[in-house]
Amino acid sequence: MARFTRIEVAQAMKETGIVPLFYNESLDVGKQILRACYNGGARVIEFTSRGENAHKVFDALCAFAKAELPQLILGVGSITDGAAASLYMQLGANFIVTPVLREDIAVVCNRRKILWSPGCGSLTEIARAEELGCEIVKLFPGGIYGAQFVKAIKGPCPWTSIMPTGGVSPTRESLEEWFNAGVTCVGMGSKLIAPDANGNWDYKIIEDKTKHAIALVRSIRNE
């Protein structure tokens, strides 16, 4: 069962500005990634459901976060149907992120008052998602649409909250472009969380990158 309300999740996404996302089949690696991002200041993290038995890893990560990272809001991404969303909510997902807009996911999430963020690629899809109760829409793939797309959307729809995923880097240039266009937060995967060329993990680098990215967002927003 979720430990955080949909409002708390949306507020945390906005406050930190960064939502790290990752998938790894190793529970030990997953725990270290969560801890590194958490120590770097991240409070909302997305585990992407992209491997066999990913739900089992997620279940264990939820227990780990509850016991050792009490302020961490852990959710799940790459969800493509309502059944999968229901399964992950039973395991403790605090939010659901999808690559597409599906109304069956909206229904099961709204029934449990869980924040859901669907992948949208047009103003029509964004408007429909908001009609279905979406707080923050996911612009995906963000790198294809770009910051100018966000700026154009915010003109006629200033109430729309957007989280681009893909095409975002933990650099001032990239973050300035997106936040100046009007995004609420950004999702970052391999540009933030990745092993080195030899496949080894340096969790201190992940922690430092996360901390730096969050500091950049605060600077850009003049906080």
PDB file of C-alpha atoms in Angstrom, residues 1-211:
ATOM      1  CA  MET A   1       0.000   0.000   0.000  1.00  0.00           C
ATOM      2  CA  ALA A   2       1.235   3.500  -0.838  1.00  0.00           C
ATOM      3  CA  ARG A   3       2.803   5.431   2.024  1.00  0.00           C
ATOM      4  CA  PHE A   4       2.378   8.852   0.394  1.00  0.00           C
ATOM      5  CA  THR A   5      -0.710  10.585  -1.012  1.00  0.00           C
ATOM      6  CA  ARG A   6      -0.924  11.718  -4.609  1.00  0.00           C
ATOM      7  CA  ILE A   7      -0.687  15.332  -3.423  1.00  0.00           C
ATOM      8  CA  GLU A   8       2.465  14.614  -1.433  1.00  0.00           C
ATOM      9  CA  VAL A   9       3.997  12.919  -4.465  1.00  0.00           C
ATOM     10  CA  ALA A  10       3.171  15.820  -6.788  1.00  0.00           C
ATOM     11  CA  GLN A  11       4.572  18.327  -4.287  1.00  0.00           C
ATOM     12  CA  ALA A  12       7.800  16.368  -3.877  1.00  0.00           C
ATOM     13  CA  MET A  13       8.226  16.113  -7.650  1.00  0.00           C
ATOM     14  CA  LYS A  14       7.850  19.864  -7.957  1.00  0.00           C
ATOM     15  CA  GLU A  15      10.067  20.693  -4.976  1.00  0.00           C
ATOM     16  CA  THR A  16      13.082  18.599  -5.974  1.00  0.00           C
ATOM     17  CA  GLY A  17      12.569  19.043  -9.705  1.00  0.00           C
ATOM     18  CA  ILE A  18      14.391  15.795 -10.473  1.00  0.00           C
ATOM     19  CA  VAL A  19      12.940  12.283 -10.716  1.00  0.00           C
ATOM     20  CA  PRO A  20      15.743   9.718 -11.195  1.00  0.00           C
ATOM     21  CA  LEU A  21      14.638   6.544 -12.962  1.00  0.00           C
ATOM     22  CA  PHE A  22      16.353   3.203 -13.403  1.00  0.00           C
ATOM     23  CA  TYR A  23      15.998  -0.532 -13.782  1.00  0.00           C
ATOM     24  CA  ASN A  24      18.396  -3.219 -12.621  1.00  0.00           C
ATOM     25  CA  GLU A  25      17.666  -6.888 -12.072  1.00  0.00           C
ATOM     26  CA  SER A  26      20.017  -7.000  -9.075  1.00  0.00           C
ATOM     27  CA  LEU A  27      18.383  -6.170  -5.761  1.00  0.00           C
ATOM     28  CA  ASP A  28      21.743  -5.224  -4.241  1.00  0.00           C
ATOM     29  CA  VAL A  29      22.517  -2.796  -7.068  1.00  0.00           C
ATOM     30  CA  GLY A  30      19.004  -1.364  -6.795  1.00  0.00           C
ATOM     31  CA  LYS A  31      19.403  -0.718  -3.088  1.00  0.00           C
ATOM     32  CA  GLN A  32      22.700   1.092  -3.634  1.00  0.00           C
ATOM     33  CA  ILE A  33      21.216   3.218  -6.414  1.00  0.00           C
ATOM     34  CA  LEU A  34      18.275   4.194  -4.206  1.00  0.00           C
ATOM     35  CA  ARG A  35      20.604   5.119  -1.359  1.00  0.00           C
ATOM     36  CA  ALA A  36      22.928   7.115  -3.638  1.00  0.00           C
ATOM     37  CA  CYS A  37      20.076   9.132  -5.148  1.00  0.00           C
ATOM     38  CA  TYR A  38      18.496   9.618  -1.716  1.00  0.00           C
ATOM     39  CA  ASN A  39      21.769  10.842  -0.213  1.00  0.00           C
ATOM     40  CA  GLY A  40      22.052  13.197  -3.168  1.00  0.00           C
ATOM     41  CA  GLY A  41      18.725  14.787  -2.236  1.00  0.00           C
ATOM     42  CA  ALA A  42      16.250  12.945  -4.463  1.00  0.00           C
ATOM     43  CA  ARG A  43      12.962  12.159  -2.762  1.00  0.00           C
ATOM     44  CA  VAL A  44      11.009  10.735  -5.705  1.00  0.00           C
ATOM     45  CA  ILE A  45      12.500   7.814  -7.655  1.00  0.00           C
ATOM     46  CA  GLU A  46      11.004   5.724 -10.455  1.00  0.00           C
ATOM     47  CA  PHE A  47      11.843   2.040 -10.852  1.00  0.00           C
ATOM     48  CA  THR A  48      11.103   1.048 -14.436  1.00  0.00           C
ATOM     49  CA  SER A  49       9.406  -2.320 -14.896  1.00  0.00           C
ATOM     50  CA  ARG A  50      11.442  -3.636 -17.812  1.00  0.00           C
ATOM     51  CA  GLY A  51      12.654  -7.118 -16.905  1.00  0.00           C
ATOM     52  CA  GLU A  52      11.359 -10.536 -15.968  1.00  0.00           C
ATOM     53  CA  ASN A  53      10.281 -10.664 -12.327  1.00  0.00           C
ATOM     54  CA  ALA A  54      10.828  -6.917 -12.023  1.00  0.00           C
ATOM     55  CA  HIS A  55       7.907  -6.818  -9.620  1.00  0.00           C
ATOM     56  CA  LYS A  56       9.795  -9.055  -7.203  1.00  0.00           C
ATOM     57  CA  VAL A  57      12.767  -6.682  -7.173  1.00  0.00           C
ATOM     58  CA  PHE A  58      10.407  -3.735  -6.707  1.00  0.00           C
ATOM     59  CA  ASP A  59       8.663  -5.445  -3.799  1.00  0.00           C
ATOM     60  CA  ALA A  60      11.983  -5.878  -1.997  1.00  0.00           C
ATOM     61  CA  LEU A  61      13.066  -2.321  -2.800  1.00  0.00           C
ATOM     62  CA  CYS A  62       9.845  -0.983  -1.266  1.00  0.00           C
ATOM     63  CA  ALA A  63      10.585  -2.826   1.967  1.00  0.00           C
ATOM     64  CA  PHE A  64      14.151  -1.522   1.916  1.00  0.00           C
ATOM     65  CA  ALA A  65      13.026   2.081   1.334  1.00  0.00           C
ATOM     66  CA  LYS A  66      10.443   1.894   4.122  1.00  0.00           C
ATOM     67  CA  ALA A  67      13.026   0.590   6.580  1.00  0.00           C
ATOM     68  CA  GLU A  68      16.075   2.662   5.670  1.00  0.00           C
ATOM     69  CA  LEU A  69      15.019   5.621   3.487  1.00  0.00           C
ATOM     70  CA  PRO A  70      11.833   6.801   5.209  1.00  0.00           C
ATOM     71  CA  GLN A  71      11.300   9.966   3.145  1.00  0.00           C
ATOM     72  CA  LEU A  72      11.798   8.239  -0.196  1.00  0.00           C
ATOM     73  CA  ILE A  73       8.770   8.156  -2.482  1.00  0.00           C
ATOM     74  CA  LEU A  74       9.263   5.097  -4.676  1.00  0.00           C
ATOM     75  CA  GLY A  75       7.105   4.546  -7.734  1.00  0.00           C
ATOM     76  CA  VAL A  76       7.157   2.440 -10.867  1.00  0.00           C
ATOM     77  CA  GLY A  77       7.399   3.252 -14.570  1.00  0.00           C
ATOM     78  CA  SER A  78       6.980   1.546 -17.956  1.00  0.00           C
ATOM     79  CA  ILE A  79       3.498   0.338 -16.939  1.00  0.00           C
ATOM     80  CA  THR A  80       1.326  -0.431 -19.961  1.00  0.00           C
ATOM     81  CA  ASP A  81      -1.998  -1.723 -18.602  1.00  0.00           C
ATOM     82  CA  GLY A  82      -4.307  -1.488 -15.628  1.00  0.00           C
ATOM     83  CA  ALA A  83      -3.520  -5.000 -14.376  1.00  0.00           C
ATOM     84  CA  ALA A  84       0.181  -4.188 -14.032  1.00  0.00           C
ATOM     85  CA  ALA A  85      -0.661  -0.908 -12.308  1.00  0.00           C
ATOM     86  CA  SER A  86      -2.873  -2.758  -9.815  1.00  0.00           C
ATOM     87  CA  LEU A  87      -0.132  -5.300  -9.097  1.00  0.00           C
ATOM     88  CA  TYR A  88       2.469  -2.638  -8.366  1.00  0.00           C
ATOM     89  CA  MET A  89       0.067  -0.642  -6.201  1.00  0.00           C
ATOM     90  CA  GLN A  90      -0.490  -3.766  -4.112  1.00  0.00           C
ATOM     91  CA  LEU A  91       3.281  -3.985  -3.695  1.00  0.00           C
ATOM     92  CA  GLY A  92       3.477  -0.402  -2.443  1.00  0.00           C
ATOM     93  CA  ALA A  93       4.011   1.814  -5.485  1.00  0.00           C
ATOM     94  CA  ASN A  94       3.439   5.449  -4.551  1.00  0.00           C
ATOM     95  CA  PHE A  95       2.940   6.522  -8.162  1.00  0.00           C
ATOM     96  CA  ILE A  96       2.580   4.987 -11.610  1.00  0.00           C
ATOM     97  CA  VAL A  97       4.294   6.257 -14.768  1.00  0.00           C
ATOM     98  CA  THR A  98       3.323   5.013 -18.220  1.00  0.00           C
ATOM     99  CA  PRO A  99       4.804   5.456 -21.710  1.00  0.00           C
ATOM    100  CA  VAL A 100       1.312   5.879 -23.181  1.00  0.00           C
ATOM    101  CA  LEU A 101      -2.086   7.306 -22.245  1.00  0.00           C
ATOM    102  CA  ARG A 102      -4.410   4.472 -21.216  1.00  0.00           C
ATOM    103  CA  GLU A 103      -7.730   5.069 -19.524  1.00  0.00           C
ATOM    104  CA  ASP A 104      -7.741   1.694 -17.745  1.00  0.00           C
ATOM    105  CA  ILE A 105      -4.624   2.812 -15.843  1.00  0.00           C
ATOM    106  CA  ALA A 106      -6.300   6.105 -14.954  1.00  0.00           C
ATOM    107  CA  VAL A 107      -9.296   4.259 -13.530  1.00  0.00           C
ATOM    108  CA  VAL A 108      -7.377   1.875 -11.262  1.00  0.00           C
ATOM    109  CA  CYS A 109      -5.024   4.620 -10.021  1.00  0.00           C
ATOM    110  CA  ASN A 110      -7.803   7.120  -9.345  1.00  0.00           C
ATOM    111  CA  ARG A 111      -9.754   4.466  -7.456  1.00  0.00           C
ATOM    112  CA  ARG A 112      -6.828   4.179  -5.026  1.00  0.00           C
ATOM    113  CA  LYS A 113      -5.970   7.908  -5.190  1.00  0.00           C
ATOM    114  CA  ILE A 114      -2.512   7.108  -6.554  1.00  0.00           C
ATOM    115  CA  LEU A 115      -0.708   9.662  -8.719  1.00  0.00           C
ATOM    116  CA  TRP A 116      -0.291   8.482 -12.305  1.00  0.00           C
ATOM    117  CA  SER A 117       1.712  10.190 -15.016  1.00  0.00           C
ATOM    118  CA  PRO A 118       0.954   9.084 -18.594  1.00  0.00           C
ATOM    119  CA  GLY A 119       3.266   9.544 -21.546  1.00  0.00           C
ATOM    120  CA  CYS A 120       1.702  12.113 -23.878  1.00  0.00           C
ATOM    121  CA  GLY A 121       2.852  13.526 -27.196  1.00  0.00           C
ATOM    122  CA  SER A 122       0.154  16.007 -28.194  1.00  0.00           C
ATOM    123  CA  LEU A 123      -1.984  18.701 -26.629  1.00  0.00           C
ATOM    124  CA  THR A 124      -5.045  16.535 -27.259  1.00  0.00           C
ATOM    125  CA  GLU A 125      -3.528  13.664 -25.257  1.00  0.00           C
ATOM    126  CA  ILE A 126      -2.468  16.056 -22.491  1.00  0.00           C
ATOM    127  CA  ALA A 127      -5.967  17.530 -22.276  1.00  0.00           C
ATOM    128  CA  ARG A 128      -7.513  14.065 -22.103  1.00  0.00           C
ATOM    129  CA  ALA A 129      -5.097  12.995 -19.388  1.00  0.00           C
ATOM    130  CA  GLU A 130      -6.037  16.051 -17.329  1.00  0.00           C
ATOM    131  CA  GLU A 131      -9.724  15.328 -17.844  1.00  0.00           C
ATOM    132  CA  LEU A 132      -8.980  11.870 -16.403  1.00  0.00           C
ATOM    133  CA  GLY A 133      -7.431  13.417 -13.284  1.00  0.00           C
ATOM    134  CA  CYS A 134      -3.727  13.530 -14.141  1.00  0.00           C
ATOM    135  CA  GLU A 135      -1.684  15.980 -12.024  1.00  0.00           C
ATOM    136  CA  ILE A 136       1.616  15.823 -13.934  1.00  0.00           C
ATOM    137  CA  VAL A 137       1.838  14.578 -17.510  1.00  0.00           C
ATOM    138  CA  LYS A 138       4.925  12.868 -18.832  1.00  0.00           C
ATOM    139  CA  LEU A 139       6.284  14.238 -22.100  1.00  0.00           C
ATOM    140  CA  PHE A 140       7.759  11.182 -23.779  1.00  0.00           C
ATOM    141  CA  PRO A 141      10.103  10.885 -25.472  1.00  0.00           C
ATOM    142  CA  GLY A 142      11.158  14.344 -24.317  1.00  0.00           C
ATOM    143  CA  GLY A 143      14.167  14.566 -26.576  1.00  0.00           C
ATOM    144  CA  ILE A 144      11.971  14.209 -29.678  1.00  0.00           C
ATOM    145  CA  TYR A 145       9.605  17.039 -28.730  1.00  0.00           C
ATOM    146  CA  GLY A 146      12.054  19.388 -27.003  1.00  0.00           C
ATOM    147  CA  ALA A 147      11.656  22.351 -24.679  1.00  0.00           C
ATOM    148  CA  GLN A 148       9.961  24.496 -27.339  1.00  0.00           C
ATOM    149  CA  PHE A 149       7.063  22.035 -27.356  1.00  0.00           C
ATOM    150  CA  VAL A 150       6.612  22.609 -23.620  1.00  0.00           C
ATOM    151  CA  LYS A 151       6.741  26.381 -24.068  1.00  0.00           C
ATOM    152  CA  ALA A 152       4.105  26.192 -26.789  1.00  0.00           C
ATOM    153  CA  ILE A 153       1.815  24.047 -24.603  1.00  0.00           C
ATOM    154  CA  LYS A 154       2.154  26.333 -21.585  1.00  0.00           C
ATOM    155  CA  GLY A 155       0.930  29.307 -23.631  1.00  0.00           C
ATOM    156  CA  PRO A 156      -2.715  28.258 -24.009  1.00  0.00           C
ATOM    157  CA  CYS A 157      -2.604  25.861 -21.024  1.00  0.00           C
ATOM    158  CA  PRO A 158      -0.600  27.507 -18.205  1.00  0.00           C
ATOM    159  CA  TRP A 159      -2.159  25.139 -15.661  1.00  0.00           C
ATOM    160  CA  THR A 160      -0.561  22.084 -17.251  1.00  0.00           C
ATOM    161  CA  SER A 161       2.269  20.428 -15.296  1.00  0.00           C
ATOM    162  CA  ILE A 162       4.793  18.611 -17.474  1.00  0.00           C
ATOM    163  CA  MET A 163       7.628  16.171 -16.733  1.00  0.00           C
ATOM    164  CA  PRO A 164       9.810  15.432 -19.779  1.00  0.00           C
ATOM    165  CA  THR A 165      11.643  12.110 -19.719  1.00  0.00           C
ATOM    166  CA  GLY A 166      14.351  11.439 -22.269  1.00  0.00           C
ATOM    167  CA  GLY A 167      16.507  14.176 -23.689  1.00  0.00           C
ATOM    168  CA  VAL A 168      17.353  15.643 -20.276  1.00  0.00           C
ATOM    169  CA  SER A 169      20.928  15.867 -18.973  1.00  0.00           C
ATOM    170  CA  PRO A 170      22.208  16.894 -15.511  1.00  0.00           C
ATOM    171  CA  THR A 171      23.852  20.035 -16.936  1.00  0.00           C
ATOM    172  CA  ARG A 172      22.982  23.685 -16.495  1.00  0.00           C
ATOM    173  CA  GLU A 173      22.431  24.121 -20.237  1.00  0.00           C
ATOM    174  CA  SER A 174      19.937  21.261 -20.468  1.00  0.00           C
ATOM    175  CA  LEU A 175      18.094  22.014 -17.238  1.00  0.00           C
ATOM    176  CA  GLU A 176      17.868  25.745 -17.971  1.00  0.00           C
ATOM    177  CA  GLU A 177      16.326  25.018 -21.349  1.00  0.00           C
ATOM    178  CA  TRP A 178      13.643  22.764 -19.878  1.00  0.00           C
ATOM    179  CA  PHE A 179      12.806  24.746 -16.736  1.00  0.00           C
ATOM    180  CA  ASN A 180      12.794  28.081 -18.519  1.00  0.00           C
ATOM    181  CA  ALA A 181      10.276  26.535 -20.902  1.00  0.00           C
ATOM    182  CA  GLY A 182       8.004  25.821 -17.926  1.00  0.00           C
ATOM    183  CA  VAL A 183       8.392  22.178 -16.879  1.00  0.00           C
ATOM    184  CA  THR A 184       7.422  21.181 -13.348  1.00  0.00           C
ATOM    185  CA  CYS A 185      10.132  18.540 -13.042  1.00  0.00           C
ATOM    186  CA  VAL A 186      12.249  16.285 -15.237  1.00  0.00           C
ATOM    187  CA  GLY A 187      12.834  12.545 -15.348  1.00  0.00           C
ATOM    188  CA  MET A 188      16.423  11.389 -15.807  1.00  0.00           C
ATOM    189  CA  GLY A 189      17.691   7.890 -16.437  1.00  0.00           C
ATOM    190  CA  SER A 190      20.987   6.854 -17.995  1.00  0.00           C
ATOM    191  CA  LYS A 191      22.367  10.410 -18.033  1.00  0.00           C
ATOM    192  CA  LEU A 192      22.210  10.279 -14.239  1.00  0.00           C
ATOM    193  CA  ILE A 193      22.393   6.580 -13.351  1.00  0.00           C
ATOM    194  CA  ALA A 194      24.735   4.320 -15.310  1.00  0.00           C
ATOM    195  CA  PRO A 195      27.735   2.034 -14.789  1.00  0.00           C
ATOM    196  CA  ASP A 196      31.120   2.887 -16.253  1.00  0.00           C
ATOM    197  CA  ALA A 197      32.473   1.502 -19.537  1.00  0.00           C
ATOM    198  CA  ASN A 198      33.505  -1.698 -17.767  1.00  0.00           C
ATOM    199  CA  GLY A 199      30.073  -2.242 -16.236  1.00  0.00           C
ATOM    200  CA  ASN A 200      31.146  -1.200 -12.733  1.00  0.00           C
ATOM    201  CA  TRP A 201      29.008   1.005 -10.520  1.00  0.00           C
ATOM    202  CA  ASP A 202      30.340   4.084  -8.724  1.00  0.00           C
ATOM    203  CA  TYR A 203      27.548   5.075  -6.383  1.00  0.00           C
ATOM    204  CA  LYS A 204      29.377   8.175  -5.157  1.00  0.00           C
ATOM    205  CA  ILE A 205      29.277   9.557  -8.694  1.00  0.00           C
ATOM    206  CA  ILE A 206      25.508   8.951  -8.829  1.00  0.00           C
ATOM    207  CA  GLU A 207      25.085  10.703  -5.471  1.00  0.00           C
ATOM    208  CA  ASP A 208      27.194  13.675  -6.589  1.00  0.00           C
ATOM    209  CA  LYS A 209      25.400  13.971  -9.939  1.00  0.00           C
ATOM    210  CA  THR A 210      22.025  13.907  -8.212  1.00  0.00           C
ATOM    211  CA  LYS A 211      23.059  16.537  -5.697  1.00  0.00           C
TER     212      LYS A 211
END
